[in-house]
């Protein structure tokens, strides 16, 4: 963002602005502005909100330059008693430390209802950072928390669980992106810490190769009693099998209305496993289903479609969702036939999730696939001609050698080795 490159002198000036001392082109305008301030809590409150805007805009840059405390950003932000939402991105700030996390925790306004924090690749944090954030968040009015801890492998599941356990009872929605060292035991610790007031939960266990059925089952069994929407990103969890996924689906909360499951990059979840999973999902009262997996095919798409998904956000027949789904993308009437043809040409399964909300022209996809197949055939034909010509020339030169009419023009190579070299296509050999 542009504000990340603002000179700190400008930021410092913004943190000290006094709107009461500001000038206007017309005195009457200034009078009306001051009167408006008074109706909204006074100029002092307006100053606090303006200063907080500058604090948030400069926080990342200030961390990188070690200026957070010098500018007193925590003190400035904490005074904004009207702030309901806060979003801060510290991803890839390698030097973000426990001290920085403590400063941030100290600055969180108690009025917060929504908090979005991205700490991806913040390798300088330890468990101490999460404990400080948890201590601060328990005194807020937080309803929505989105927290990314991707590649923060130094953070223990115990500390993450402690943070979750300290979240206030006002919590409604949680989105948590975790580092790739989470295993079954870690998932069990997190599951036991989930606030029971949650109605929407999204867990990203992407690339958690050590996570298996036990961990996934623990998360599902510990789901809050009023959970309505659940997202599980299990992409890259390479140990999950067809049987594991089938067993996990059995544990879905009965209250669930929306479910998103990402199994891409799970090689042990095969096409054979899709249909049984789809049949189980079809018996659940889901209003919206999003299913992402590598081995989806035309037949499995139809199965999932009957369950309310098929990789396409959809409503189950006979059910009405309180929250309307996103714009739906429908398969053409002959969609299964078109997809099967495209898959045959590509010789690989197509990711039907790509149809979600994108209005993909499958007929055009087939045309592209056919064109690629034709070009592939032309290339193979040219390669075959080149191979035939090389063999013909090699044979002719070998005959010349046998007749004693040829000689190696480089390094005095023995005649009996020349033909072999030619057949291998090696350079540097010529005949006179």
Short mmCIF file of C-alpha atoms in Angstrom, two decimals:
data_model
loop_
_atom_site.label_atom_id
_atom_site.label_comp_id
_atom_site.label_asym_id
_atom_site.label_seq_id
_atom_site.Cartn_x
_atom_site.Cartn_y
_atom_site.Cartn_z
CA UNK A 1 0.00 0.00 0.00
CA UNK A 2 1.10 3.56 -0.68
CA UNK A 3 1.03 4.53 3.00
CA UNK A 4 3.80 2.03 3.70
CA UNK A 5 6.24 4.32 1.91
CA UNK A 6 5.09 7.59 3.45
CA UNK A 7 7.94 9.44 5.19
CA UNK A 8 7.62 9.02 8.94
CA UNK A 9 7.75 12.78 9.39
CA UNK A 10 4.43 13.05 7.57
CA UNK A 11 3.01 10.22 9.68
CA UNK A 12 4.21 11.93 12.83
CA UNK A 13 2.51 15.17 11.75
CA UNK A 14 -0.73 13.25 11.14
CA UNK A 15 -0.56 11.76 14.63
CA UNK A 16 -0.42 15.28 16.11
CA UNK A 17 -3.11 17.00 14.01
CA UNK A 18 -5.67 19.10 15.92
CA UNK A 19 -8.84 19.54 13.92
CA UNK A 20 -9.98 22.47 16.08
CA UNK A 21 -6.97 24.42 14.90
CA UNK A 22 -7.52 23.58 11.26
CA UNK A 23 -8.46 26.34 8.85
CA UNK A 24 -11.26 26.57 6.29
CA UNK A 25 -11.62 28.76 3.22
CA UNK A 26 -14.79 30.22 4.72
CA UNK A 27 -15.29 30.91 8.42
CA UNK A 28 -18.90 29.77 8.09
CA UNK A 29 -17.64 26.36 6.87
CA UNK A 30 -15.37 26.06 9.87
CA UNK A 31 -18.27 26.87 12.19
CA UNK A 32 -20.48 24.19 10.65
CA UNK A 33 -17.65 21.62 10.87
CA UNK A 34 -17.07 22.37 14.55
CA UNK A 35 -20.81 22.07 15.23
CA UNK A 36 -20.84 18.68 13.46
CA UNK A 37 -17.93 17.54 15.65
CA UNK A 38 -19.89 18.45 18.75
CA UNK A 39 -22.84 16.33 17.63
CA UNK A 40 -20.50 13.35 17.07
CA UNK A 41 -18.75 13.52 20.42
CA UNK A 42 -16.63 16.62 20.07
CA UNK A 43 -13.42 17.57 18.30
CA UNK A 44 -11.39 15.57 20.82
CA UNK A 45 -13.06 12.31 19.74
CA UNK A 46 -12.63 13.25 16.07
CA UNK A 47 -8.92 13.85 16.69
CA UNK A 48 -8.56 10.42 18.32
CA UNK A 49 -10.20 8.67 15.38
CA UNK A 50 -8.06 10.58 12.86
CA UNK A 51 -4.86 9.84 14.77
CA UNK A 52 -5.79 6.15 14.94
CA UNK A 53 -6.17 6.07 11.14
CA UNK A 54 -2.60 7.34 10.79
CA UNK A 55 -1.39 4.83 13.40
CA UNK A 56 -2.92 1.87 11.57
CA UNK A 57 -1.62 3.07 8.19
CA UNK A 58 1.94 3.40 9.49
CA UNK A 59 2.17 0.40 11.84
CA UNK A 60 3.84 -2.06 9.46
CA UNK A 61 6.43 0.48 8.33
CA UNK A 62 7.05 1.52 11.93
CA UNK A 63 7.73 -2.10 12.94
CA UNK A 64 10.26 -2.45 10.15
CA UNK A 65 12.01 0.77 11.20
CA UNK A 66 11.72 0.20 14.95
CA UNK A 67 9.60 3.31 15.52
CA UNK A 68 6.41 1.89 17.08
CA UNK A 69 7.16 3.03 20.61
CA UNK A 70 8.78 6.28 19.55
CA UNK A 71 5.53 7.26 17.80
CA UNK A 72 3.45 5.72 20.62
CA UNK A 73 1.22 3.90 18.14
CA UNK A 74 -0.29 1.63 20.83
CA UNK A 75 -1.34 4.62 22.90
CA UNK A 76 -2.80 6.39 19.87
CA UNK A 77 -4.82 3.37 18.67
CA UNK A 78 -6.13 2.42 22.10
CA UNK A 79 -7.78 5.84 22.48
CA UNK A 80 -10.05 5.24 19.48
CA UNK A 81 -13.02 4.06 21.51
CA UNK A 82 -15.34 4.02 18.50
CA UNK A 83 -13.30 1.62 16.37
CA UNK A 84 -15.17 -1.59 15.55
CA UNK A 85 -12.87 -3.11 12.93
CA UNK A 86 -9.09 -3.42 12.58
CA UNK A 87 -6.97 -5.03 9.86
CA UNK A 88 -3.18 -5.23 10.06
CA UNK A 89 -0.88 -7.12 7.72
CA UNK A 90 2.58 -8.01 9.06
CA UNK A 91 3.17 -10.91 6.66
CA UNK A 92 6.84 -11.43 5.73
CA UNK A 93 8.02 -8.88 8.30
CA UNK A 94 10.76 -11.25 9.49
CA UNK A 95 11.76 -9.06 12.43
CA UNK A 96 8.26 -8.88 13.95
CA UNK A 97 8.99 -9.87 17.56
CA UNK A 98 7.31 -10.65 20.85
CA UNK A 99 7.86 -7.02 21.80
CA UNK A 100 6.01 -5.90 18.67
CA UNK A 101 3.14 -8.28 19.48
CA UNK A 102 2.96 -6.89 23.02
CA UNK A 103 2.82 -3.34 21.64
CA UNK A 104 0.00 -4.37 19.32
CA UNK A 105 -1.89 -6.09 22.13
CA UNK A 106 -1.57 -2.95 24.26
CA UNK A 107 -3.07 -0.86 21.47
CA UNK A 108 -6.18 -2.94 20.72
CA UNK A 109 -9.30 -0.88 21.50
CA UNK A 110 -11.81 -2.58 23.79
CA UNK A 111 -14.58 -1.62 21.35
CA UNK A 112 -13.23 -3.99 18.65
CA UNK A 113 -15.74 -6.37 17.08
CA UNK A 114 -13.69 -7.52 14.06
CA UNK A 115 -9.94 -8.17 13.94
CA UNK A 116 -7.91 -9.39 10.96
CA UNK A 117 -4.22 -10.12 11.61
CA UNK A 118 -1.74 -11.64 9.18
CA UNK A 119 1.52 -12.92 10.72
CA UNK A 120 2.56 -15.22 7.86
CA UNK A 121 6.33 -15.84 7.97
CA UNK A 122 6.78 -13.70 11.11
CA UNK A 123 9.55 -15.93 12.43
CA UNK A 124 10.53 -13.63 15.30
CA UNK A 125 7.41 -14.37 17.36
CA UNK A 126 7.23 -16.96 20.12
CA UNK A 127 4.41 -18.28 22.28
CA UNK A 128 4.81 -15.17 24.41
CA UNK A 129 3.36 -13.08 21.55
CA UNK A 130 0.14 -15.12 21.41
CA UNK A 131 -0.30 -14.99 25.17
CA UNK A 132 -0.09 -11.20 25.08
CA UNK A 133 -2.70 -11.01 22.30
CA UNK A 134 -5.00 -13.40 24.16
CA UNK A 135 -4.76 -11.36 27.36
CA UNK A 136 -5.81 -8.25 25.44
CA UNK A 137 -8.57 -9.80 23.31
CA UNK A 138 -10.44 -11.23 26.28
CA UNK A 139 -11.33 -7.66 27.30
CA UNK A 140 -12.79 -6.68 23.92
CA UNK A 141 -16.23 -7.10 22.34
CA UNK A 142 -14.77 -9.22 19.54
CA UNK A 143 -17.17 -11.10 17.29
CA UNK A 144 -14.97 -11.94 14.27
CA UNK A 145 -11.30 -12.98 14.30
CA UNK A 146 -9.19 -13.87 11.27
CA UNK A 147 -5.66 -14.92 12.22
CA UNK A 148 -2.95 -16.18 9.86
CA UNK A 149 -0.02 -18.02 11.44
CA UNK A 150 1.21 -19.63 8.23
CA UNK A 151 4.88 -20.65 8.42
CA UNK A 152 5.13 -19.54 12.07
CA UNK A 153 6.32 -23.03 12.97
CA UNK A 154 7.93 -21.79 16.19
CA UNK A 155 4.47 -21.27 17.71
CA UNK A 156 3.17 -24.21 19.74
CA UNK A 157 -0.37 -25.55 19.53
CA UNK A 158 -0.57 -25.11 23.28
CA UNK A 159 -0.09 -21.34 22.94
CA UNK A 160 -2.51 -21.10 20.01
CA UNK A 161 -5.05 -23.00 22.09
CA UNK A 162 -4.53 -20.65 25.02
CA UNK A 163 -5.27 -17.68 22.76
CA UNK A 164 -8.47 -19.34 21.52
CA UNK A 165 -9.55 -20.15 25.06
CA UNK A 166 -9.24 -16.49 26.04
CA UNK A 167 -11.47 -15.17 23.26
CA UNK A 168 -14.57 -13.40 24.63
CA UNK A 169 -18.02 -14.95 24.76
CA UNK A 170 -19.14 -12.48 22.11
CA UNK A 171 -17.22 -14.46 19.43
CA UNK A 172 -19.29 -15.42 16.40
CA UNK A 173 -16.80 -16.29 13.61
CA UNK A 174 -13.22 -17.59 13.57
CA UNK A 175 -10.84 -18.04 10.64
CA UNK A 176 -7.49 -19.60 11.50
CA UNK A 177 -4.64 -20.33 9.08
CA UNK A 178 -2.07 -22.58 10.74
CA UNK A 179 1.54 -23.52 10.14
CA UNK A 180 2.42 -26.80 8.45
CA UNK A 181 3.78 -28.59 11.54
CA UNK A 182 0.35 -29.18 13.03
CA UNK A 183 -0.21 -32.87 13.74
CA UNK A 184 -3.09 -34.87 15.25
CA UNK A 185 -2.12 -34.00 18.82
CA UNK A 186 -1.93 -30.31 17.93
CA UNK A 187 -5.33 -30.39 16.27
CA UNK A 188 -6.80 -32.02 19.39
CA UNK A 189 -5.40 -29.19 21.55
CA UNK A 190 -6.94 -26.57 19.26
CA UNK A 191 -10.28 -28.39 19.17
CA UNK A 192 -10.53 -28.37 22.93
CA UNK A 193 -10.04 -24.58 23.03
CA UNK A 194 -12.75 -23.49 20.59
CA UNK A 195 -15.20 -20.92 22.01
CA UNK A 196 -18.62 -22.57 22.19
CA UNK A 197 -20.37 -19.41 21.00
CA UNK A 198 -18.94 -19.73 17.48
CA UNK A 199 -21.35 -20.11 14.57
CA UNK A 200 -18.80 -19.90 11.74
CA UNK A 201 -15.37 -21.59 11.76
CA UNK A 202 -12.70 -21.93 9.08
CA UNK A 203 -9.53 -23.93 9.71
CA UNK A 204 -6.71 -24.00 7.16
CA UNK A 205 -4.40 -26.97 7.68
CA UNK A 206 -2.76 -26.53 4.27
CA UNK A 207 0.38 -28.66 3.82
CA UNK A 208 0.00 -30.23 7.28
CA UNK A 209 1.48 -33.55 6.17
CA UNK A 210 1.37 -34.99 9.71
CA UNK A 211 -2.37 -34.37 10.15
CA UNK A 212 -4.56 -37.44 9.86
CA UNK A 213 -8.05 -38.69 10.61
CA UNK A 214 -7.61 -38.40 14.40
CA UNK A 215 -6.91 -34.66 14.18
CA UNK A 216 -9.71 -33.92 11.73
CA UNK A 217 -12.15 -35.99 13.77
CA UNK A 218 -11.16 -34.11 16.95
CA UNK A 219 -11.95 -30.77 15.29
CA UNK A 220 -15.34 -31.97 14.09
CA UNK A 221 -16.32 -33.58 17.38
CA UNK A 222 -15.43 -30.42 19.32
CA UNK A 223 -17.51 -28.18 17.05
CA UNK A 224 -19.68 -25.69 18.97
CA UNK A 225 -23.27 -26.84 19.38
CA UNK A 226 -24.62 -23.94 17.31
CA UNK A 227 -22.13 -24.15 14.43
CA UNK A 228 -23.74 -23.23 11.11
CA UNK A 229 -20.80 -22.77 8.71
CA UNK A 230 -17.57 -24.77 8.57
CA UNK A 231 -14.56 -24.55 6.27
CA UNK A 232 -11.77 -27.14 6.30
CA UNK A 233 -8.75 -26.62 4.08
CA UNK A 234 -6.93 -29.95 4.14
CA UNK A 235 -5.00 -29.41 0.90
CA UNK A 236 -1.62 -31.09 1.03
CA UNK A 237 -2.55 -33.33 3.98
CA UNK A 238 -0.99 -36.23 2.13
CA UNK A 239 -1.90 -38.94 4.64
CA UNK A 240 -5.68 -38.64 4.29
CA UNK A 241 -7.26 -41.60 2.49
CA UNK A 242 -10.69 -42.31 0.99
CA UNK A 243 -11.66 -44.11 4.18
CA UNK A 244 -10.43 -41.23 6.39
CA UNK A 245 -12.51 -38.64 4.54
CA UNK A 246 -15.58 -40.87 4.63
CA UNK A 247 -15.21 -41.32 8.38
CA UNK A 248 -14.66 -37.59 8.89
CA UNK A 249 -17.86 -36.68 7.03
CA UNK A 250 -19.74 -38.88 9.51
CA UNK A 251 -18.68 -36.46 12.26
CA UNK A 252 -20.18 -33.31 10.68
CA UNK A 253 -22.33 -31.37 13.17
CA UNK A 254 -26.05 -31.81 12.61
CA UNK A 255 -26.57 -28.04 12.83
CA UNK A 256 -24.30 -27.36 9.85
CA UNK A 257 -25.82 -25.40 6.96
CA UNK A 258 -22.70 -24.48 4.96
CA UNK A 259 -19.63 -26.64 4.41
CA UNK A 260 -16.44 -26.09 2.41
CA UNK A 261 -13.93 -28.95 2.11
CA UNK A 262 -10.63 -28.63 0.24
CA UNK A 263 -8.83 -31.92 -0.42
CA UNK A 264 -6.62 -30.80 -3.30
CA UNK A 265 -3.13 -32.21 -3.15
CA UNK A 266 -4.24 -35.28 -1.17
CA UNK A 267 -2.97 -38.13 -3.36
CA UNK A 268 -4.53 -40.90 -1.24
CA UNK A 269 -8.01 -39.44 -1.73
CA UNK A 270 -8.97 -40.98 -5.07
CA UNK A 271 -11.88 -40.93 -7.49
CA UNK A 272 -13.18 -44.05 -5.84
CA UNK A 273 -13.70 -42.09 -2.65
CA UNK A 274 -15.67 -39.19 -4.12
CA UNK A 275 -19.00 -40.94 -4.73
CA UNK A 276 -19.33 -42.40 -1.19
CA UNK A 277 -18.50 -38.99 0.30
CA UNK A 278 -21.07 -37.34 -1.98
CA UNK A 279 -23.76 -39.81 -0.93
CA UNK A 280 -23.12 -39.08 2.74
CA UNK A 281 -23.17 -35.34 2.17
CA UNK A 282 -26.47 -35.63 0.32
CA UNK A 283 -28.12 -36.80 3.52
CA UNK A 284 -26.95 -33.70 5.44
CA UNK A 285 -29.28 -30.65 5.54
CA UNK A 286 -26.70 -28.41 3.87
CA UNK A 287 -27.77 -25.19 2.17
CA UNK A 288 -24.37 -24.64 0.59
CA UNK A 289 -21.55 -27.02 -0.22
CA UNK A 290 -18.16 -26.30 -1.78
CA UNK A 291 -16.01 -29.34 -2.47
CA UNK A 292 -12.50 -29.04 -3.91
CA UNK A 293 -10.50 -32.10 -4.91
CA UNK A 294 -8.09 -33.27 -7.59
CA UNK A 295 -9.87 -36.50 -8.64
CA UNK A 296 -13.31 -35.05 -9.44
CA UNK A 297 -14.81 -36.39 -12.66
CA UNK A 298 -18.06 -35.95 -14.53
CA UNK A 299 -19.82 -38.73 -12.64
CA UNK A 300 -18.61 -37.52 -9.26
CA UNK A 301 -19.66 -34.00 -10.18
CA UNK A 302 -23.21 -35.22 -10.66
CA UNK A 303 -23.07 -37.01 -7.29
CA UNK A 304 -21.91 -33.85 -5.54
CA UNK A 305 -24.47 -31.81 -7.42
CA UNK A 306 -27.20 -33.89 -5.83
CA UNK A 307 -25.61 -33.12 -2.45
CA UNK A 308 -25.89 -29.41 -3.11
CA UNK A 309 -22.37 -28.81 -4.36
CA UNK A 310 -20.36 -30.41 -7.12
CA UNK A 311 -17.65 -27.82 -6.68
CA UNK A 312 -20.31 -25.20 -7.40
CA UNK A 313 -21.83 -23.13 -4.62
CA UNK A 314 -25.49 -24.14 -4.67
CA UNK A 315 -28.60 -24.59 -2.54
CA UNK A 316 -29.99 -28.02 -1.78
CA UNK A 317 -33.45 -28.56 -3.16
CA UNK A 318 -36.12 -27.87 -0.59
CA UNK A 319 -33.87 -25.85 1.69
CA UNK A 320 -33.61 -22.13 2.15
CA UNK A 321 -30.47 -20.44 3.40
CA UNK A 322 -30.68 -17.34 5.59
CA UNK A 323 -27.57 -16.10 3.85
CA UNK A 324 -27.96 -16.16 0.08
CA UNK A 325 -25.19 -18.04 -1.73
CA UNK A 326 -22.86 -16.35 -4.18
CA UNK A 327 -23.81 -16.20 -7.83
CA UNK A 328 -24.17 -19.76 -9.04
CA UNK A 329 -22.49 -21.17 -12.12
CA UNK A 330 -24.47 -23.92 -13.81
CA UNK A 331 -23.10 -26.68 -16.00
CA UNK A 332 -24.44 -26.62 -19.57
CA UNK A 333 -27.11 -29.18 -20.34
CA UNK A 334 -24.54 -31.56 -21.76
CA UNK A 335 -21.94 -30.57 -19.16
CA UNK A 336 -21.00 -34.10 -18.11
CA UNK A 337 -20.49 -35.15 -21.73
CA UNK A 338 -18.40 -32.06 -22.52
CA UNK A 339 -16.24 -32.51 -19.45
CA UNK A 340 -15.67 -36.19 -20.19
CA UNK A 341 -14.55 -35.31 -23.71
CA UNK A 342 -12.18 -32.62 -22.40
CA UNK A 343 -10.75 -35.02 -19.83
CA UNK A 344 -10.16 -37.65 -22.51
CA UNK A 345 -8.22 -35.15 -24.63
CA UNK A 346 -6.21 -33.75 -21.73
CA UNK A 347 -5.77 -37.26 -20.27
CA UNK A 348 -6.22 -35.72 -16.81
CA UNK A 349 -9.13 -34.88 -14.49
CA UNK A 350 -10.50 -31.34 -14.64
CA UNK A 351 -10.91 -29.29 -11.46
CA UNK A 352 -14.63 -28.60 -11.49
CA UNK A 353 -14.19 -26.05 -8.71
CA UNK A 354 -12.90 -23.71 -11.42
CA UNK A 355 -16.49 -23.39 -12.62
CA UNK A 356 -17.52 -21.78 -9.32
CA UNK A 357 -18.74 -18.30 -10.13
CA UNK A 358 -16.62 -18.01 -13.29
CA UNK A 359 -19.09 -18.84 -16.09
CA UNK A 360 -16.50 -20.99 -17.88
CA UNK A 361 -17.37 -21.81 -21.52
CA UNK A 362 -16.79 -25.56 -21.56
CA UNK A 363 -17.35 -25.78 -25.31
CA UNK A 364 -14.48 -23.33 -25.78
CA UNK A 365 -12.40 -25.43 -23.38
CA UNK A 366 -12.93 -28.47 -25.58
CA UNK A 367 -11.91 -26.50 -28.69
CA UNK A 368 -8.70 -25.49 -26.96
CA UNK A 369 -8.09 -29.07 -25.88
CA UNK A 370 -8.64 -30.34 -29.44
CA UNK A 371 -6.26 -27.72 -30.80
CA UNK A 372 -3.63 -28.75 -28.28
CA UNK A 373 -4.11 -32.40 -29.21
CA UNK A 374 -3.69 -31.57 -32.91
CA UNK A 375 -0.52 -29.59 -32.24
CA UNK A 376 0.79 -32.48 -30.16
CA UNK A 377 0.20 -34.89 -33.05
CA UNK A 378 2.01 -32.54 -35.47
CA UNK A 379 4.97 -32.31 -33.11
CA UNK A 380 5.10 -36.07 -32.73
CA UNK A 381 5.03 -36.43 -36.51
CA UNK A 382 7.94 -34.03 -36.93
CA UNK A 383 9.93 -35.83 -34.26
CA UNK A 384 9.27 -39.15 -35.95
CA UNK A 385 10.47 -37.76 -39.31
CA UNK A 386 13.61 -36.37 -37.66
CA UNK A 387 14.27 -39.70 -36.00
CA UNK A 388 13.83 -41.59 -39.30
CA UNK A 389 16.15 -39.20 -41.14
CA UNK A 390 18.81 -39.49 -38.45
CA UNK A 391 18.65 -43.27 -38.62
CA UNK A 392 18.91 -43.17 -42.42
CA UNK A 393 21.99 -40.92 -42.35
CA UNK A 394 23.59 -42.95 -39.57
CA UNK A 395 23.06 -46.13 -41.58
CA UNK A 396 24.57 -44.58 -44.69
CA UNK A 397 27.65 -43.34 -42.76
CA UNK A 398 28.09 -46.71 -41.15
CA UNK A 399 28.16 -48.29 -44.58
CA UNK A 400 30.82 -45.77 -45.59
CA UNK A 401 32.92 -46.76 -42.59
CA UNK A 402 32.66 -50.41 -43.47
CA UNK A 403 33.83 -49.60 -46.95
CA UNK A 404 36.80 -47.71 -45.51
CA UNK A 405 35.76 -44.46 -47.19
CA UNK A 406 35.11 -42.42 -44.09
CA UNK A 407 37.23 -41.14 -41.23
CA UNK A 408 36.66 -39.37 -37.94
CA UNK A 409 37.58 -35.75 -38.29
CA UNK A 410 38.13 -35.12 -34.58
CA UNK A 411 40.53 -36.56 -32.05
CA UNK A 412 41.40 -39.62 -34.16
CA UNK A 413 38.35 -41.54 -32.98
CA UNK A 414 38.51 -45.28 -33.82
CA UNK A 415 36.27 -46.18 -36.72
CA UNK A 416 34.39 -48.82 -34.76
CA UNK A 417 33.24 -46.12 -32.27
CA UNK A 418 32.12 -43.57 -34.83
CA UNK A 419 28.90 -45.29 -35.88
CA UNK A 420 27.88 -45.73 -32.26
CA UNK A 421 28.56 -42.06 -31.59
CA UNK A 422 26.55 -41.02 -34.63
CA UNK A 423 23.58 -43.13 -33.59
CA UNK A 424 23.65 -41.40 -30.21
CA UNK A 425 23.46 -38.06 -31.98
CA UNK A 426 26.76 -36.79 -30.53
CA UNK A 427 28.22 -33.60 -32.07
CA UNK A 428 31.80 -33.10 -33.18
CA UNK A 429 31.99 -36.00 -35.68
CA UNK A 430 32.22 -35.35 -39.40
CA UNK A 431 33.06 -37.43 -42.50
CA UNK A 432 35.09 -36.49 -45.49
#
